Amino acid sequence: MGSIIRPATYAPNRGKLRPPWPYRINWDSPQMAGGAVRLLSAVGPFTMLDSDQSWCCGFPQLTGSGEWSVMAELVNHMVNAVMDKGIKRFVISCPMCLDIVKYLWPYFYGEELPFEPLATVELLAEWAEEGKLKFTKKIEETVTYHDPCAMARPFMGKPIIDAPRKLLGKIPGIKLVDMDRHGKLSRCCGGSGGTRAVASDISAKIAKELLLEAKRTG
């Protein structure tokens, strides 16, 4: 299994929240994991699994290959690891991982998960609404937001569209302007579904169209 699933690298152990670091974020975008840690730390303690406990969600290696017995082993390992830490809310930064954990893991686990999976941005928006997370620095910027495919058009779950905008709206000075194509109609970034790995030229062209639309937004 070690050749299929890479463990995470972030491993402080505190509190009752746990952000899992999927292999894609962990290896390709460590700044995303680090940013989530800083924001969560600004509110209070949280828990993270040790690196040898934190495995991939199973997508796309196992879900795509049909290795169902290995997928079941992975899910049971992860659920038990989370339960052993006493974690109640399972915070996930990768939209695709959230969809898999929330809607596919219960099938392989055999029952409802004993914890609540939710997106990092959902929790941060919740904390911002409750006043637990406060942004004190004023940033005079006009920004736009790209809705990732897996959040705006998930395979199985409900779209997560409002939470990121609510969070951005809590930053003093920020003016949020949506692109023409946003929400459920947002453009693909070109990186999902294995496109970047097998057709990097097509992936780059798709990404360019998204960047041009963002530029036109102002």
PDB file of C-alpha atoms in Angstrom, residues 46-192:
ATOM      1  CA  PHE A  46      -6.639  21.582  16.494  1.00  0.00           C
ATOM      2  CA  THR A  47      -5.416  18.043  15.908  1.00  0.00           C
ATOM      3  CA  MET A  48      -3.472  16.619  12.999  1.00  0.00           C
ATOM      4  CA  LEU A  49      -2.653  12.970  12.487  1.00  0.00           C
ATOM      5  CA  ASP A  50       0.930  11.779  12.491  1.00  0.00           C
ATOM      6  CA  SER A  51       2.378  11.549   8.990  1.00  0.00           C
ATOM      7  CA  ASP A  52       2.354   7.748   8.954  1.00  0.00           C
ATOM      8  CA  GLN A  53      -1.364   7.748   9.841  1.00  0.00           C
ATOM      9  CA  SER A  54      -2.564  10.221   7.235  1.00  0.00           C
ATOM     10  CA  TRP A  55      -3.205   8.564   3.875  1.00  0.00           C
ATOM     11  CA  CYS A  56      -4.718   9.655   0.565  1.00  0.00           C
ATOM     12  CA  CYS A  57      -8.538   9.722   0.247  1.00  0.00           C
ATOM     13  CA  GLY A  58      -8.297   6.979  -2.396  1.00  0.00           C
ATOM     14  CA  PHE A  59      -9.065   9.108  -5.455  1.00  0.00           C
ATOM     15  CA  PRO A  60      -8.131   8.592  -8.225  1.00  0.00           C
ATOM     16  CA  GLN A  61      -5.703   5.696  -7.742  1.00  0.00           C
ATOM     17  CA  LEU A  62      -8.051   3.251  -6.024  1.00  0.00           C
ATOM     18  CA  THR A  63     -11.451   4.505  -7.165  1.00  0.00           C
ATOM     19  CA  GLY A  64     -10.218   4.527 -10.751  1.00  0.00           C
ATOM     20  CA  SER A  65      -8.479   1.153 -10.665  1.00  0.00           C
ATOM     21  CA  GLY A  66     -11.288  -0.752  -8.973  1.00  0.00           C
ATOM     22  CA  GLU A  67      -9.090  -1.911  -6.088  1.00  0.00           C
ATOM     23  CA  TRP A  68     -12.096  -2.040  -3.760  1.00  0.00           C
ATOM     24  CA  SER A  69     -10.514  -4.215  -1.081  1.00  0.00           C
ATOM     25  CA  VAL A  70      -7.565  -1.833  -0.812  1.00  0.00           C
ATOM     26  CA  MET A  71      -9.971   1.117  -0.767  1.00  0.00           C
ATOM     27  CA  ALA A  72     -11.874  -0.474   2.112  1.00  0.00           C
ATOM     28  CA  GLU A  73      -8.596  -1.015   3.976  1.00  0.00           C
ATOM     29  CA  LEU A  74      -7.661   2.625   3.444  1.00  0.00           C
ATOM     30  CA  VAL A  75     -11.039   3.938   4.621  1.00  0.00           C
ATOM     31  CA  ASN A  76     -11.086   1.782   7.741  1.00  0.00           C
ATOM     32  CA  HIS A  77      -7.537   2.826   8.583  1.00  0.00           C
ATOM     33  CA  MET A  78      -8.375   6.514   8.228  1.00  0.00           C
ATOM     34  CA  VAL A  79     -11.656   6.325  10.146  1.00  0.00           C
ATOM     35  CA  ASN A  80      -9.968   4.471  13.007  1.00  0.00           C
ATOM     36  CA  ALA A  81      -7.071   6.943  13.047  1.00  0.00           C
ATOM     37  CA  VAL A  82      -9.487   9.871  13.277  1.00  0.00           C
ATOM     38  CA  MET A  83     -11.551   8.169  15.995  1.00  0.00           C
ATOM     39  CA  ASP A  84      -8.429   7.355  18.019  1.00  0.00           C
ATOM     40  CA  LYS A  85      -7.705  11.100  18.203  1.00  0.00           C
ATOM     41  CA  GLY A  86     -11.239  11.888  19.375  1.00  0.00           C
ATOM     42  CA  ILE A  87     -11.820  14.132  16.359  1.00  0.00           C
ATOM     43  CA  LYS A  88     -15.382  15.308  15.730  1.00  0.00           C
ATOM     44  CA  ARG A  89     -14.944  17.574  12.690  1.00  0.00           C
ATOM     45  CA  PHE A  90     -12.734  16.398   9.823  1.00  0.00           C
ATOM     46  CA  VAL A  91     -11.517  19.500   7.966  1.00  0.00           C
ATOM     47  CA  ILE A  92     -10.512  18.964   4.320  1.00  0.00           C
ATOM     48  CA  SER A  93      -8.807  21.469   2.008  1.00  0.00           C
ATOM     49  CA  CYS A  94      -9.094  19.508  -1.254  1.00  0.00           C
ATOM     50  CA  PRO A  95     -12.626  19.700  -2.782  1.00  0.00           C
ATOM     51  CA  MET A  96     -12.268  16.318  -4.485  1.00  0.00           C
ATOM     52  CA  CYS A  97     -11.149  14.659  -1.260  1.00  0.00           C
ATOM     53  CA  LEU A  98     -14.132  16.182   0.541  1.00  0.00           C
ATOM     54  CA  ASP A  99     -16.529  14.654  -1.981  1.00  0.00           C
ATOM     55  CA  ILE A 100     -14.880  11.230  -1.678  1.00  0.00           C
ATOM     56  CA  VAL A 101     -14.689  11.283   2.124  1.00  0.00           C
ATOM     57  CA  LYS A 102     -18.195  12.604   2.660  1.00  0.00           C
ATOM     58  CA  TYR A 103     -20.084  10.478   0.170  1.00  0.00           C
ATOM     59  CA  LEU A 104     -17.945   7.453  -0.759  1.00  0.00           C
ATOM     60  CA  TRP A 105     -16.163   6.567   2.475  1.00  0.00           C
ATOM     61  CA  PRO A 106     -19.423   5.619   4.282  1.00  0.00           C
ATOM     62  CA  TYR A 107     -20.038   2.972   1.600  1.00  0.00           C
ATOM     63  CA  PHE A 108     -16.663   1.317   2.234  1.00  0.00           C
ATOM     64  CA  TYR A 109     -16.883   1.850   5.982  1.00  0.00           C
ATOM     65  CA  GLY A 110     -20.288   0.164   6.041  1.00  0.00           C
ATOM     66  CA  GLU A 111     -22.112   2.868   8.000  1.00  0.00           C
ATOM     67  CA  GLU A 112     -22.298   6.593   8.650  1.00  0.00           C
ATOM     68  CA  LEU A 113     -18.947   8.162   9.479  1.00  0.00           C
ATOM     69  CA  PRO A 114     -18.480   8.917  13.209  1.00  0.00           C
ATOM     70  CA  PHE A 115     -17.287  12.451  12.448  1.00  0.00           C
ATOM     71  CA  GLU A 116     -18.342  15.406  10.284  1.00  0.00           C
ATOM     72  CA  PRO A 117     -16.319  16.000   7.097  1.00  0.00           C
ATOM     73  CA  LEU A 118     -16.318  19.640   5.961  1.00  0.00           C
ATOM     74  CA  ALA A 119     -14.308  21.935   3.736  1.00  0.00           C
ATOM     75  CA  THR A 120     -11.687  24.162   5.319  1.00  0.00           C
ATOM     76  CA  VAL A 121     -13.370  27.199   3.783  1.00  0.00           C
ATOM     77  CA  GLU A 122     -16.725  26.195   5.296  1.00  0.00           C
ATOM     78  CA  LEU A 123     -15.253  26.124   8.786  1.00  0.00           C
ATOM     79  CA  LEU A 124     -13.354  29.383   8.293  1.00  0.00           C
ATOM     80  CA  ALA A 125     -16.491  31.120   6.986  1.00  0.00           C
ATOM     81  CA  GLU A 126     -18.429  29.759   9.963  1.00  0.00           C
ATOM     82  CA  TRP A 127     -15.816  31.081  12.375  1.00  0.00           C
ATOM     83  CA  ALA A 128     -15.753  34.456  10.616  1.00  0.00           C
ATOM     84  CA  GLU A 129     -19.549  34.737  10.881  1.00  0.00           C
ATOM     85  CA  GLU A 130     -19.356  33.884  14.593  1.00  0.00           C
ATOM     86  CA  GLY A 131     -16.576  36.407  15.176  1.00  0.00           C
ATOM     87  CA  LYS A 132     -14.025  33.761  16.147  1.00  0.00           C
ATOM     88  CA  LEU A 133     -11.868  34.515  13.108  1.00  0.00           C
ATOM     89  CA  LYS A 134     -11.203  38.220  12.571  1.00  0.00           C
ATOM     90  CA  PHE A 135      -9.203  39.965   9.880  1.00  0.00           C
ATOM     91  CA  THR A 136      -7.717  43.189  11.201  1.00  0.00           C
ATOM     92  CA  LYS A 137      -5.539  44.328   8.291  1.00  0.00           C
ATOM     93  CA  LYS A 138      -7.345  46.374   5.638  1.00  0.00           C
ATOM     94  CA  ILE A 139      -6.533  45.314   2.070  1.00  0.00           C
ATOM     95  CA  GLU A 140      -7.707  47.746  -0.622  1.00  0.00           C
ATOM     96  CA  GLU A 141      -7.963  45.278  -3.488  1.00  0.00           C
ATOM     97  CA  THR A 142     -10.456  44.206  -6.127  1.00  0.00           C
ATOM     98  CA  VAL A 143     -10.402  40.419  -6.304  1.00  0.00           C
ATOM     99  CA  THR A 144     -12.246  37.626  -8.022  1.00  0.00           C
ATOM    100  CA  TYR A 145     -12.780  34.025  -6.958  1.00  0.00           C
ATOM    101  CA  HIS A 146     -12.582  30.879  -9.042  1.00  0.00           C
ATOM    102  CA  ASP A 147     -15.046  28.161  -8.079  1.00  0.00           C
ATOM    103  CA  PRO A 148     -13.196  24.822  -8.409  1.00  0.00           C
ATOM    104  CA  CYS A 149     -15.062  22.183 -10.406  1.00  0.00           C
ATOM    105  CA  ALA A 150     -15.171  19.781  -7.467  1.00  0.00           C
ATOM    106  CA  MET A 151     -16.758  22.438  -5.239  1.00  0.00           C
ATOM    107  CA  ALA A 152     -19.145  24.006  -7.755  1.00  0.00           C
ATOM    108  CA  ARG A 153     -20.051  20.766  -9.552  1.00  0.00           C
ATOM    109  CA  PRO A 154     -19.173  17.888  -7.195  1.00  0.00           C
ATOM    110  CA  PHE A 155     -19.725  14.300  -8.307  1.00  0.00           C
ATOM    111  CA  MET A 156     -21.945  13.440  -5.366  1.00  0.00           C
ATOM    112  CA  GLY A 157     -22.267  16.244  -2.841  1.00  0.00           C
ATOM    113  CA  LYS A 158     -23.833  19.671  -2.555  1.00  0.00           C
ATOM    114  CA  PRO A 159     -22.048  22.610  -4.197  1.00  0.00           C
ATOM    115  CA  ILE A 160     -20.007  24.875  -1.925  1.00  0.00           C
ATOM    116  CA  ILE A 161     -20.340  28.308  -3.497  1.00  0.00           C
ATOM    117  CA  ASP A 162     -21.352  30.824  -0.824  1.00  0.00           C
ATOM    118  CA  ALA A 163     -18.801  30.008   1.912  1.00  0.00           C
ATOM    119  CA  PRO A 164     -15.696  31.314   0.075  1.00  0.00           C
ATOM    120  CA  ARG A 165     -17.468  34.568  -0.751  1.00  0.00           C
ATOM    121  CA  LYS A 166     -18.671  35.034   2.820  1.00  0.00           C
ATOM    122  CA  LEU A 167     -15.110  34.547   4.040  1.00  0.00           C
ATOM    123  CA  LEU A 168     -13.649  37.026   1.542  1.00  0.00           C
ATOM    124  CA  GLY A 169     -16.390  39.473   2.494  1.00  0.00           C
ATOM    125  CA  LYS A 170     -15.034  39.545   6.037  1.00  0.00           C
ATOM    126  CA  ILE A 171     -11.668  40.952   4.934  1.00  0.00           C
ATOM    127  CA  PRO A 172     -11.695  44.756   5.324  1.00  0.00           C
ATOM    128  CA  GLY A 173     -11.200  46.643   2.048  1.00  0.00           C
ATOM    129  CA  ILE A 174     -11.719  43.669  -0.251  1.00  0.00           C
ATOM    130  CA  LYS A 175     -14.054  44.218  -3.217  1.00  0.00           C
ATOM    131  CA  LEU A 176     -15.154  40.884  -4.665  1.00  0.00           C
ATOM    132  CA  VAL A 177     -16.171  40.853  -8.341  1.00  0.00           C
ATOM    133  CA  ASP A 178     -17.349  37.554  -9.808  1.00  0.00           C
ATOM    134  CA  MET A 179     -16.242  36.446 -13.251  1.00  0.00           C
ATOM    135  CA  ASP A 180     -18.925  36.084 -15.927  1.00  0.00           C
ATOM    136  CA  ARG A 181     -18.701  32.340 -15.492  1.00  0.00           C
ATOM    137  CA  HIS A 182     -18.874  31.571 -11.796  1.00  0.00           C
ATOM    138  CA  GLY A 183     -20.610  29.236  -9.372  1.00  0.00           C
ATOM    139  CA  LYS A 184     -21.956  26.148 -11.122  1.00  0.00           C
ATOM    140  CA  LEU A 185     -20.973  27.632 -14.496  1.00  0.00           C
ATOM    141  CA  SER A 186     -17.351  28.360 -13.587  1.00  0.00           C
ATOM    142  CA  ARG A 187     -14.576  27.403 -15.979  1.00  0.00           C
ATOM    143  CA  CYS A 188     -12.397  24.380 -15.315  1.00  0.00           C
ATOM    144  CA  CYS A 189      -8.816  25.215 -14.314  1.00  0.00           C
ATOM    145  CA  GLY A 190      -7.516  22.450 -16.589  1.00  0.00           C
ATOM    146  CA  GLY A 191      -5.863  20.458 -13.844  1.00  0.00           C
ATOM    147  CA  SER A 192      -8.484  17.948 -12.747  1.00  0.00           C
TER     148      SER A 192
END
